[in-house]
mmCIF file of C-alpha atoms in Angstrom:
data_model
loop_
_atom_site.group_PDB
_atom_site.id
_atom_site.type_symbol
_atom_site.label_atom_id
_atom_site.label_comp_id
_atom_site.label_asym_id
_atom_site.label_seq_id
_atom_site.Cartn_x
_atom_site.Cartn_y
_atom_site.Cartn_z
ATOM 1 C CA MET A 243 113.839 57.917 159.862
ATOM 2 C CA LYS A 244 117.361 59.311 160.288
ATOM 3 C CA THR A 245 118.900 58.971 163.985
ATOM 4 C CA LEU A 246 122.056 60.864 165.590
ATOM 5 C CA ASP A 247 124.427 58.730 167.265
ATOM 6 C CA VAL A 248 125.014 60.609 170.638
ATOM 7 C CA ARG A 249 127.427 60.076 173.580
ATOM 8 C CA VAL A 250 126.706 61.977 176.748
ATOM 9 C CA TRP A 251 128.825 62.284 179.846
ATOM 10 C CA ARG A 252 127.092 60.957 182.901
ATOM 11 C CA GLY A 253 128.395 61.311 186.495
ATOM 12 C CA GLY A 254 130.583 63.421 188.018
ATOM 13 C CA ALA A 255 134.467 64.235 187.508
ATOM 14 C CA HIS A 256 134.997 60.240 187.218
ATOM 15 C CA GLY A 257 131.928 59.462 184.981
ATOM 16 C CA ARG A 258 131.656 57.886 181.742
ATOM 17 C CA TYR A 259 129.597 58.425 178.175
ATOM 18 C CA GLN A 260 126.330 56.889 177.530
ATOM 19 C CA GLY A 261 125.304 56.322 174.212
ATOM 20 C CA PHE A 262 121.587 57.425 172.700
ATOM 21 C CA GLN A 263 120.000 57.069 169.840
ATOM 22 C CA VAL A 264 118.067 60.402 168.864
ATOM 23 C CA PRO A 265 115.767 61.138 166.087
ATOM 24 C CA ARG A 266 117.122 63.888 163.647
ATOM 25 C CA GLU A 267 114.977 67.035 162.833
ATOM 26 C CA GLU A 268 115.014 69.673 160.809
ATOM 27 C CA SER A 269 116.952 72.879 162.381
ATOM 28 C CA GLN A 270 117.477 71.003 165.462
ATOM 29 C CA THR A 271 119.970 72.336 167.935
ATOM 30 C CA VAL A 272 122.167 70.340 170.305
ATOM 31 C CA LEU A 273 119.903 71.968 173.290
ATOM 32 C CA ASP A 274 116.981 70.229 171.557
ATOM 33 C CA VAL A 275 119.027 66.799 171.555
ATOM 34 C CA VAL A 276 119.878 67.098 174.968
ATOM 35 C CA THR A 277 116.484 67.668 176.192
ATOM 36 C CA HIS A 278 115.098 65.095 173.900
ATOM 37 C CA ILE A 279 117.302 62.245 175.752
ATOM 38 C CA GLN A 280 116.135 63.638 179.075
ATOM 39 C CA ARG A 281 112.341 63.985 178.190
ATOM 40 C CA VAL A 282 111.894 60.743 176.229
ATOM 41 C CA GLN A 283 114.762 58.486 177.130
ATOM 42 C CA GLU A 284 116.789 59.274 180.219
ATOM 43 C CA PRO A 285 114.743 61.621 182.881
ATOM 44 C CA THR A 286 117.513 61.351 185.245
ATOM 45 C CA LEU A 287 119.891 63.016 182.642
ATOM 46 C CA ALA A 288 120.920 66.625 184.618
ATOM 47 C CA TYR A 289 121.827 69.331 182.480
ATOM 48 C CA ARG A 290 121.286 73.664 182.393
ATOM 49 C CA PHE A 291 119.072 75.884 180.347
ATOM 50 C CA ALA A 292 116.550 78.522 180.693
ATOM 51 C CA CYS A 293 116.033 81.011 177.624
ATOM 52 C CA ARG A 294 116.869 78.875 174.897
ATOM 53 C CA VAL A 295 117.312 82.006 172.547
ATOM 54 C CA GLY A 296 121.388 82.859 173.256
ATOM 55 C CA MET A 297 120.520 85.394 176.255
ATOM 56 C CA CYS A 298 121.209 83.894 179.568
ATOM 57 C CA GLY A 299 124.162 81.779 178.892
ATOM 58 C CA SER A 300 123.286 78.865 181.470
ATOM 59 C CA CYS A 301 123.419 75.833 178.471
ATOM 60 C CA ALA A 302 126.999 75.870 177.612
ATOM 61 C CA MET A 303 128.396 72.421 177.110
ATOM 62 C CA THR A 304 131.424 71.077 175.202
ATOM 63 C CA VAL A 305 130.109 69.548 172.010
ATOM 64 C CA ASN A 306 132.470 67.385 170.257
ATOM 65 C CA GLY A 307 135.457 68.730 172.193
ATOM 66 C CA VAL A 308 134.524 72.405 171.751
ATOM 67 C CA ALA A 309 132.845 74.338 174.095
ATOM 68 C CA ARG A 310 129.757 76.233 172.873
ATOM 69 C CA TRP A 311 126.268 77.431 173.504
ATOM 70 C CA THR A 312 124.069 74.565 172.877
ATOM 71 C CA CYS A 313 120.852 76.470 172.157
ATOM 72 C CA ARG A 314 121.944 78.455 169.545
ATOM 73 C CA THR A 315 124.478 75.428 167.782
ATOM 74 C CA HIS A 316 122.796 73.562 165.035
ATOM 75 C CA VAL A 317 123.297 69.772 164.539
ATOM 76 C CA ASP A 318 124.076 70.589 160.942
ATOM 77 C CA LEU A 319 126.969 72.751 161.992
ATOM 78 C CA VAL A 320 128.803 70.227 164.388
ATOM 79 C CA ALA A 321 127.578 67.062 163.534
ATOM 80 C CA PRO A 322 127.666 66.711 159.500
ATOM 81 C CA ASP A 323 128.294 62.757 159.857
ATOM 82 C CA GLY A 324 125.258 62.515 162.467
ATOM 83 C CA ARG A 325 127.734 61.903 165.888
ATOM 84 C CA LEU A 326 127.721 64.046 169.105
ATOM 85 C CA GLU A 327 129.717 63.639 171.989
ATOM 86 C CA ILE A 328 128.409 66.141 174.528
ATOM 87 C CA ALA A 329 130.243 66.728 177.789
ATOM 88 C CA PRO A 330 130.245 69.465 180.694
ATOM 89 C CA LEU A 331 132.646 72.339 180.195
ATOM 90 C CA ARG A 332 135.945 72.212 180.942
ATOM 91 C CA ASN A 333 138.118 73.952 183.807
ATOM 92 C CA LEU A 334 134.893 73.883 185.824
ATOM 93 C CA PRO A 335 134.007 71.017 188.543
ATOM 94 C CA VAL A 336 131.489 68.738 187.229
ATOM 95 C CA ILE A 337 128.373 68.391 189.662
ATOM 96 C CA ARG A 338 126.648 65.995 187.790
ATOM 97 C CA ASP A 339 126.174 64.727 183.863
ATOM 98 C CA LEU A 340 126.536 68.029 182.029
ATOM 99 C CA VAL A 341 126.110 70.242 185.126
ATOM 100 C CA THR A 342 128.991 72.250 186.248
ATOM 101 C CA ASP A 343 129.686 74.134 189.203
ATOM 102 C CA MET A 344 129.950 77.633 188.206
ATOM 103 C CA ARG A 345 130.690 79.593 191.769
ATOM 104 C CA GLU A 346 134.106 80.006 191.253
ATOM 105 C CA PHE A 347 133.764 81.299 187.673
ATOM 106 C CA PHE A 348 131.261 84.214 189.073
ATOM 107 C CA ASP A 349 133.731 84.482 192.072
ATOM 108 C CA LYS A 350 136.293 85.583 190.119
ATOM 109 C CA TRP A 351 134.088 88.179 188.825
ATOM 110 C CA ALA A 352 133.677 89.695 192.068
ATOM 111 C CA ARG A 353 137.660 89.428 192.525
ATOM 112 C CA ALA A 354 138.108 91.191 189.373
ATOM 113 C CA LYS A 355 136.025 94.059 190.970
ATOM 114 C CA GLY A 356 132.838 93.728 188.352
ATOM 115 C CA ARG A 357 130.537 95.373 189.958
ATOM 116 C CA PHE A 358 129.852 99.257 188.632
ATOM 117 C CA GLN A 359 130.456 101.889 191.123
ATOM 118 C CA GLY A 360 129.257 105.135 189.853
ATOM 119 C CA ARG A 361 130.554 108.626 191.175
ATOM 120 C CA ARG A 362 126.943 110.185 191.119
ATOM 121 C CA THR A 363 123.943 109.637 193.244
ATOM 122 C CA ARG A 364 120.258 109.353 191.905
ATOM 123 C CA ARG A 365 119.697 113.242 192.827
ATOM 124 C CA GLU A 366 122.451 114.374 190.111
ATOM 125 C CA ASP A 367 121.915 114.661 186.537
ATOM 126 C CA PHE A 368 122.894 111.604 184.168
ATOM 127 C CA GLU A 369 126.520 111.672 183.031
ATOM 128 C CA ARG A 370 127.024 112.272 179.199
ATOM 129 C CA VAL A 371 128.471 109.693 177.348
ATOM 130 C CA ALA A 372 129.389 110.067 173.498
ATOM 131 C CA PRO A 373 128.307 107.396 171.772
ATOM 132 C CA ASP A 374 131.435 107.834 168.976
ATOM 133 C CA SER A 375 133.776 108.606 172.072
ATOM 134 C CA GLU A 376 136.607 105.656 171.634
ATOM 135 C CA ALA A 377 136.010 104.527 175.401
ATOM 136 C CA ARG A 378 132.349 104.036 174.409
ATOM 137 C CA LYS A 379 133.671 102.025 171.155
ATOM 138 C CA GLN A 380 135.614 100.004 173.337
ATOM 139 C CA VAL A 381 132.937 99.402 175.820
ATOM 140 C CA ASP A 382 130.153 98.648 173.143
ATOM 141 C CA ALA A 383 132.687 95.975 171.410
ATOM 142 C CA ALA A 384 132.861 93.900 174.927
ATOM 143 C CA ILE A 385 129.573 94.795 176.779
ATOM 144 C CA GLU A 386 127.344 91.870 175.372
ATOM 145 C CA CYS A 387 128.897 89.213 177.495
ATOM 146 C CA ILE A 388 126.441 86.764 178.636
ATOM 147 C CA GLY A 389 128.209 85.096 181.422
ATOM 148 C CA CYS A 390 128.246 81.508 179.584
ATOM 149 C CA ALA A 391 131.861 80.339 180.644
ATOM 150 C CA VAL A 392 132.338 79.274 176.994
ATOM 151 C CA CYS A 393 135.838 81.334 177.010
ATOM 152 C CA TYR A 394 136.562 79.993 180.589
ATOM 153 C CA SER A 395 136.731 76.744 179.565
ATOM 154 C CA SER A 396 138.356 76.793 176.444
ATOM 155 C CA CYS A 397 141.321 78.859 178.034
ATOM 156 C CA ASP A 398 144.304 76.736 178.636
ATOM 157 C CA VAL A 399 145.844 79.528 180.958
ATOM 158 C CA VAL A 400 142.796 79.013 183.343
ATOM 159 C CA ALA A 401 143.747 74.843 183.403
ATOM 160 C CA TRP A 402 147.418 75.701 184.062
ATOM 161 C CA ASN A 403 146.688 78.299 186.966
ATOM 162 C CA PRO A 404 143.646 77.752 188.995
ATOM 163 C CA ASP A 405 143.820 81.089 190.239
ATOM 164 C CA TYR A 406 143.722 82.790 187.002
ATOM 165 C CA LEU A 407 140.662 85.289 186.873
ATOM 166 C CA GLY A 408 139.894 84.053 183.354
ATOM 167 C CA PRO A 409 138.855 85.842 180.283
ATOM 168 C CA ALA A 410 135.201 86.853 180.976
ATOM 169 C CA ALA A 411 135.869 88.652 184.243
ATOM 170 C CA LEU A 412 138.854 90.512 182.860
ATOM 171 C CA ASN A 413 136.740 91.290 180.131
ATOM 172 C CA ARG A 414 134.081 92.736 182.578
ATOM 173 C CA ALA A 415 136.782 94.632 184.342
ATOM 174 C CA TRP A 416 137.975 96.174 181.047
ATOM 175 C CA THR A 417 133.865 97.097 180.046
ATOM 176 C CA LEU A 418 134.155 99.097 183.634
ATOM 177 C CA LEU A 419 137.475 100.547 183.159
ATOM 178 C CA ARG A 420 136.666 102.323 179.977
ATOM 179 C CA ASP A 421 133.653 103.350 181.735
ATOM 180 C CA VAL A 422 133.747 107.155 182.031
ATOM 181 C CA ARG A 423 131.571 107.100 184.889
ATOM 182 C CA GLU A 424 133.165 104.507 187.175
ATOM 183 C CA ALA A 425 134.861 105.322 190.496
ATOM 184 C CA ALA A 426 136.607 102.292 191.300
ATOM 185 C CA ASN A 427 138.962 101.888 188.629
ATOM 186 C CA PRO A 428 142.466 102.228 190.516
ATOM 187 C CA GLU A 429 141.026 99.514 193.336
ATOM 188 C CA ARG A 430 140.123 97.640 189.862
ATOM 189 C CA LEU A 431 143.624 97.833 188.142
ATOM 190 C CA ARG A 432 145.177 96.778 191.331
ATOM 191 C CA ALA A 433 143.072 93.598 191.462
ATOM 192 C CA VAL A 434 143.344 92.721 188.008
ATOM 193 C CA ALA A 435 147.284 92.897 187.354
ATOM 194 C CA GLY A 436 149.237 90.272 188.428
ATOM 195 C CA ASP A 437 150.219 86.715 188.246
ATOM 196 C CA ALA A 438 146.615 85.844 188.530
ATOM 197 C CA GLY A 439 145.196 88.432 186.381
ATOM 198 C CA CYS A 440 145.531 90.075 182.967
ATOM 199 C CA HIS A 441 149.350 89.490 182.887
ATOM 200 C CA ALA A 442 148.875 85.762 183.093
ATOM 201 C CA CYS A 443 147.049 85.767 179.333
ATOM 202 C CA HIS A 444 149.744 84.289 176.753
ATOM 203 C CA THR A 445 147.093 85.944 173.878
ATOM 204 C CA GLN A 446 146.572 82.451 172.411
ATOM 205 C CA MET A 447 143.038 83.808 171.933
ATOM 206 C CA GLY A 448 141.082 80.470 172.593
ATOM 207 C CA CYS A 449 138.472 82.778 174.150
ATOM 208 C CA SER A 450 138.116 85.014 171.272
ATOM 209 C CA GLU A 451 138.005 82.167 168.780
ATOM 210 C CA ARG A 452 135.022 80.521 170.822
ATOM 211 C CA CYS A 453 133.030 83.437 172.395
ATOM 212 C CA PRO A 454 129.612 83.061 170.722
ATOM 213 C CA LYS A 455 128.915 86.561 171.117
ATOM 214 C CA GLN A 456 132.060 87.641 169.213
ATOM 215 C CA ILE A 457 133.456 89.536 171.888
ATOM 216 C CA SER A 458 137.435 89.370 172.145
ATOM 217 C CA PRO A 459 138.303 89.138 175.688
ATOM 218 C CA THR A 460 141.946 89.188 174.645
ATOM 219 C CA ALA A 461 141.542 92.766 173.290
ATOM 220 C CA GLY A 462 140.552 93.778 176.600
ATOM 221 C CA ILE A 463 142.898 91.851 178.457
ATOM 222 C CA ALA A 464 145.699 93.643 176.520
ATOM 223 C CA GLY A 465 143.945 96.940 177.145
ATOM 224 C CA LEU A 466 144.391 95.817 181.009
ATOM 225 C CA LYS A 467 148.154 95.124 180.423
ATOM 226 C CA ARG A 468 148.696 98.732 178.864
ATOM 227 C CA ALA A 469 146.659 100.342 181.437
ATOM 228 C CA ALA A 470 148.608 98.560 184.261
ATOM 229 C CA ALA A 471 151.747 99.364 182.770
ATOM 230 C CA ALA A 472 150.942 102.884 182.365
ATOM 231 C CA ALA A 473 149.590 103.183 186.095
ATOM 232 C CA ALA A 474 152.997 100.952 187.329
ATOM 233 C CA LEU A 475 155.344 103.657 185.443
ATOM 234 C CA LYS A 476 153.549 106.547 186.841
ATOM 235 C CA GLY A 477 153.691 104.704 190.377
ATOM 236 C CA GLU A 478 149.873 104.771 190.473
ATOM 237 C CA LEU A 479 149.516 100.798 190.912
ATOM 238 C CA MET B 106 153.428 95.728 195.463
ATOM 239 C CA SER B 107 152.712 92.284 193.428
ATOM 240 C CA ALA B 108 150.348 94.076 190.756
ATOM 241 C CA ARG B 109 153.270 96.613 190.400
ATOM 242 C CA ARG B 110 156.108 94.227 190.109
ATOM 243 C CA GLU B 111 153.977 92.220 187.345
ATOM 244 C CA ALA B 112 153.024 95.388 185.401
ATOM 245 C CA LEU B 113 156.435 96.403 185.393
ATOM 246 C CA LEU B 114 158.381 92.879 184.285
ATOM 247 C CA TRP B 115 155.371 92.893 181.610
ATOM 248 C CA ALA B 116 156.558 96.437 180.358
ATOM 249 C CA ALA B 117 160.214 95.203 180.470
ATOM 250 C CA GLN B 118 159.419 92.082 178.604
ATOM 251 C CA ARG B 119 157.436 94.003 176.048
ATOM 252 C CA ALA B 120 160.452 96.591 175.551
ATOM 253 C CA SER B 121 163.076 93.973 175.428
ATOM 254 C CA ALA B 122 161.047 92.304 172.989
ATOM 255 C CA ALA B 123 161.113 95.291 170.604
ATOM 256 C CA LEU B 124 164.743 95.062 171.161
ATOM 257 C CA LEU B 125 165.621 91.586 170.374
ATOM 258 C CA ALA B 126 163.336 91.815 167.018
ATOM 259 C CA LEU B 127 165.796 94.680 165.967
ATOM 260 C CA CYS B 128 168.718 93.024 167.676
ATOM 261 C CA VAL B 129 168.368 89.241 166.016
ATOM 262 C CA VAL B 130 167.903 90.284 162.630
ATOM 263 C CA VAL B 131 170.918 92.334 162.917
ATOM 264 C CA HIS B 132 172.657 89.721 164.316
ATOM 265 C CA LEU B 133 171.988 87.029 161.806
ATOM 266 C CA ALA B 134 172.587 89.437 158.928
ATOM 267 C CA THR B 135 175.736 89.624 160.148
ATOM 268 C CA MET B 136 176.653 86.010 160.814
ATOM 269 C CA ILE B 137 175.397 85.074 157.252
ATOM 270 C CA TYR B 138 177.113 88.086 155.823
ATOM 271 C CA ALA B 139 180.910 86.782 157.536
ATOM 272 C CA ALA B 140 179.750 83.160 156.765
ATOM 273 C CA HIS B 141 179.068 83.759 152.604
ATOM 274 C CA THR B 142 182.062 86.371 152.183
ATOM 275 C CA GLY B 143 184.517 83.725 153.858
ATOM 276 C CA LEU B 144 185.762 85.980 156.568
ATOM 277 C CA SER B 145 188.557 84.422 158.522
ATOM 278 C CA ALA B 146 188.547 84.236 162.373
ATOM 279 C CA ALA B 147 191.343 86.719 162.005
ATOM 280 C CA GLN B 148 189.561 89.269 159.544
ATOM 281 C CA ILE B 149 186.387 89.176 161.744
ATOM 282 C CA LEU B 150 188.540 90.073 165.174
ATOM 283 C CA GLU B 151 190.393 92.864 162.990
ATOM 284 C CA ARG B 152 186.720 94.432 162.340
ATOM 285 C CA THR B 153 185.739 93.956 165.838
ATOM 286 C CA ARG B 154 188.590 94.814 168.137
ATOM 287 C CA GLY B 155 188.143 98.295 169.429
ATOM 288 C CA ASN B 156 184.948 99.018 167.679
ATOM 289 C CA ALA B 157 182.782 100.898 169.937
ATOM 290 C CA ALA B 158 179.880 100.470 167.585
ATOM 291 C CA TRP B 159 180.021 96.555 167.833
ATOM 292 C CA LEU B 160 180.397 96.986 171.728
ATOM 293 C CA GLY B 161 177.639 99.384 171.787
ATOM 294 C CA PHE B 162 175.284 97.089 169.664
ATOM 295 C CA TYR B 163 176.166 93.784 171.519
ATOM 296 C CA SER B 164 175.768 95.454 174.864
ATOM 297 C CA VAL B 165 172.171 96.690 174.073
ATOM 298 C CA PHE B 166 171.426 93.032 172.733
ATOM 299 C CA LEU B 167 172.822 91.361 175.746
ATOM 300 C CA LEU B 168 171.127 93.324 177.838
ATOM 301 C CA ALA B 169 167.520 92.528 175.930
ATOM 302 C CA VAL B 170 168.338 88.756 176.487
ATOM 303 C CA VAL B 171 169.406 89.257 180.238
ATOM 304 C CA VAL B 172 165.822 90.953 180.667
ATOM 305 C CA HIS B 173 163.872 88.915 178.367
ATOM 306 C CA VAL B 174 164.853 85.537 179.101
ATOM 307 C CA PRO B 175 164.024 85.687 182.927
ATOM 308 C CA ILE B 176 160.791 86.881 182.557
ATOM 309 C CA GLY B 177 159.991 84.151 180.002
ATOM 310 C CA LEU B 178 161.044 81.444 182.047
ATOM 311 C CA ARG B 179 159.455 82.872 185.117
ATOM 312 C CA ALA B 180 156.153 82.075 183.566
ATOM 313 C CA VAL B 181 157.306 78.715 182.092
ATOM 314 C CA LEU B 182 158.301 77.894 185.799
ATOM 315 C CA SER B 183 155.016 79.073 187.380
ATOM 316 C CA GLU B 184 152.766 76.878 184.816
ATOM 317 C CA TRP B 185 154.662 74.131 184.127
ATOM 318 C CA LEU B 186 156.041 73.174 187.364
ATOM 319 C CA GLY B 187 153.990 75.055 189.690
ATOM 320 C CA TRP B 188 156.826 77.077 191.394
ATOM 321 C CA ARG B 189 156.282 80.701 192.384
ATOM 322 C CA GLY B 190 157.316 82.884 194.927
ATOM 323 C CA ALA B 191 160.676 84.096 196.293
ATOM 324 C CA SER B 192 163.119 81.209 195.762
ATOM 325 C CA ARG B 193 162.010 81.073 191.841
ATOM 326 C CA ASP B 194 162.632 84.770 191.561
ATOM 327 C CA ALA B 195 165.933 84.179 193.101
ATOM 328 C CA VAL B 196 167.086 81.580 191.020
ATOM 329 C CA LEU B 197 166.008 83.441 187.676
ATOM 330 C CA ALA B 198 168.074 86.682 189.306
ATOM 331 C CA ALA B 199 171.042 84.020 189.506
ATOM 332 C CA PHE B 200 170.371 82.596 185.972
ATOM 333 C CA ALA B 201 170.315 86.449 184.563
ATOM 334 C CA ALA B 202 173.689 86.877 186.379
ATOM 335 C CA VAL B 203 175.176 83.898 184.469
ATOM 336 C CA LEU B 204 173.619 84.810 181.164
ATOM 337 C CA ALA B 205 175.222 88.507 181.582
ATOM 338 C CA TRP B 206 178.580 87.102 182.917
ATOM 339 C CA LEU B 207 178.739 84.840 179.681
ATOM 340 C CA GLY B 208 177.442 87.527 177.422
ATOM 341 C CA ALA B 209 180.036 89.859 178.445
ATOM 342 C CA ARG B 210 182.650 87.617 178.218
ATOM 343 C CA ALA B 211 181.892 86.921 174.953
ATOM 344 C CA ILE B 212 181.415 90.630 173.942
ATOM 345 C CA LEU B 213 184.637 91.461 175.554
ATOM 346 C CA GLY B 214 186.342 88.433 173.710
ATOM 347 C CA VAL B 215 185.991 89.799 170.551
ATOM 348 C CA PHE B 216 186.378 93.679 171.455
ATOM 349 C CA LEU B 217 189.637 93.494 173.729
#
């Protein structure tokens, strides 16, 4: 039987890799490999997953040096030589083994004012949003984020500037900025502009390269920069 | 205030970058022309002295440099050295003044 040579991170920030031999299966995903190790070989291995179908965003890990959603990453794709090195996501504190502390990541969504604030009440009619309008198309291109933090983990600016809100939070802010129903955009623009916000982005596009949902946070961040510049020139920022 | 300042600095850096793209091309073309046609220093000075067009062009070039370089260095100092705040900005303002002085000296040197 063919086996995979797997090294898995164990412990906290100062841990080490532990080696495992895992049976190779057809259509095997990286999450299948981790699950096999935890269920058959090492029950104390900590990792996080939920839906297994690429919807929940909880199973992201660093696989052979690259942040990926493990439930939709086939071993064929990332380990043609049968070797896997699986580590927790970069740029987030490690709790244990493959589990990171996501609090800072989601706190930054809140700091970027990622919560929708509409103008209308439930007693009023729905707002009409034309599906082919430019703003709606821009929202469509960015709205499918599952909050997996692959972009955040792949961003060098996050590593250099720990206050930087990061691609996911800024992408969320961009979808709300382009939402015609949204009421809190002036405050949102103030929250996302500046040294810790969109202006810190160097357009390296690590986030856009790695996003498993093919979103381009870089494009949204560029849109935020343009909007912030326009508002600043009008004295509205 | 910080958000507004950052947004305006970003706009200034973009605008100065657009100017630099043009100015650097013209500057390089001029240098290559001067070198390849074997113009002497005296012949070059003959063309630049009292020439308002060259004075105007290099003044715009210098302005773009003085705006662009300190803003770029600002990000480098923040990210690589963790240096932020008023002290960094004061040093960069002084650096911009030095750039402006050196550049103005060079421009006037071939104009006057």
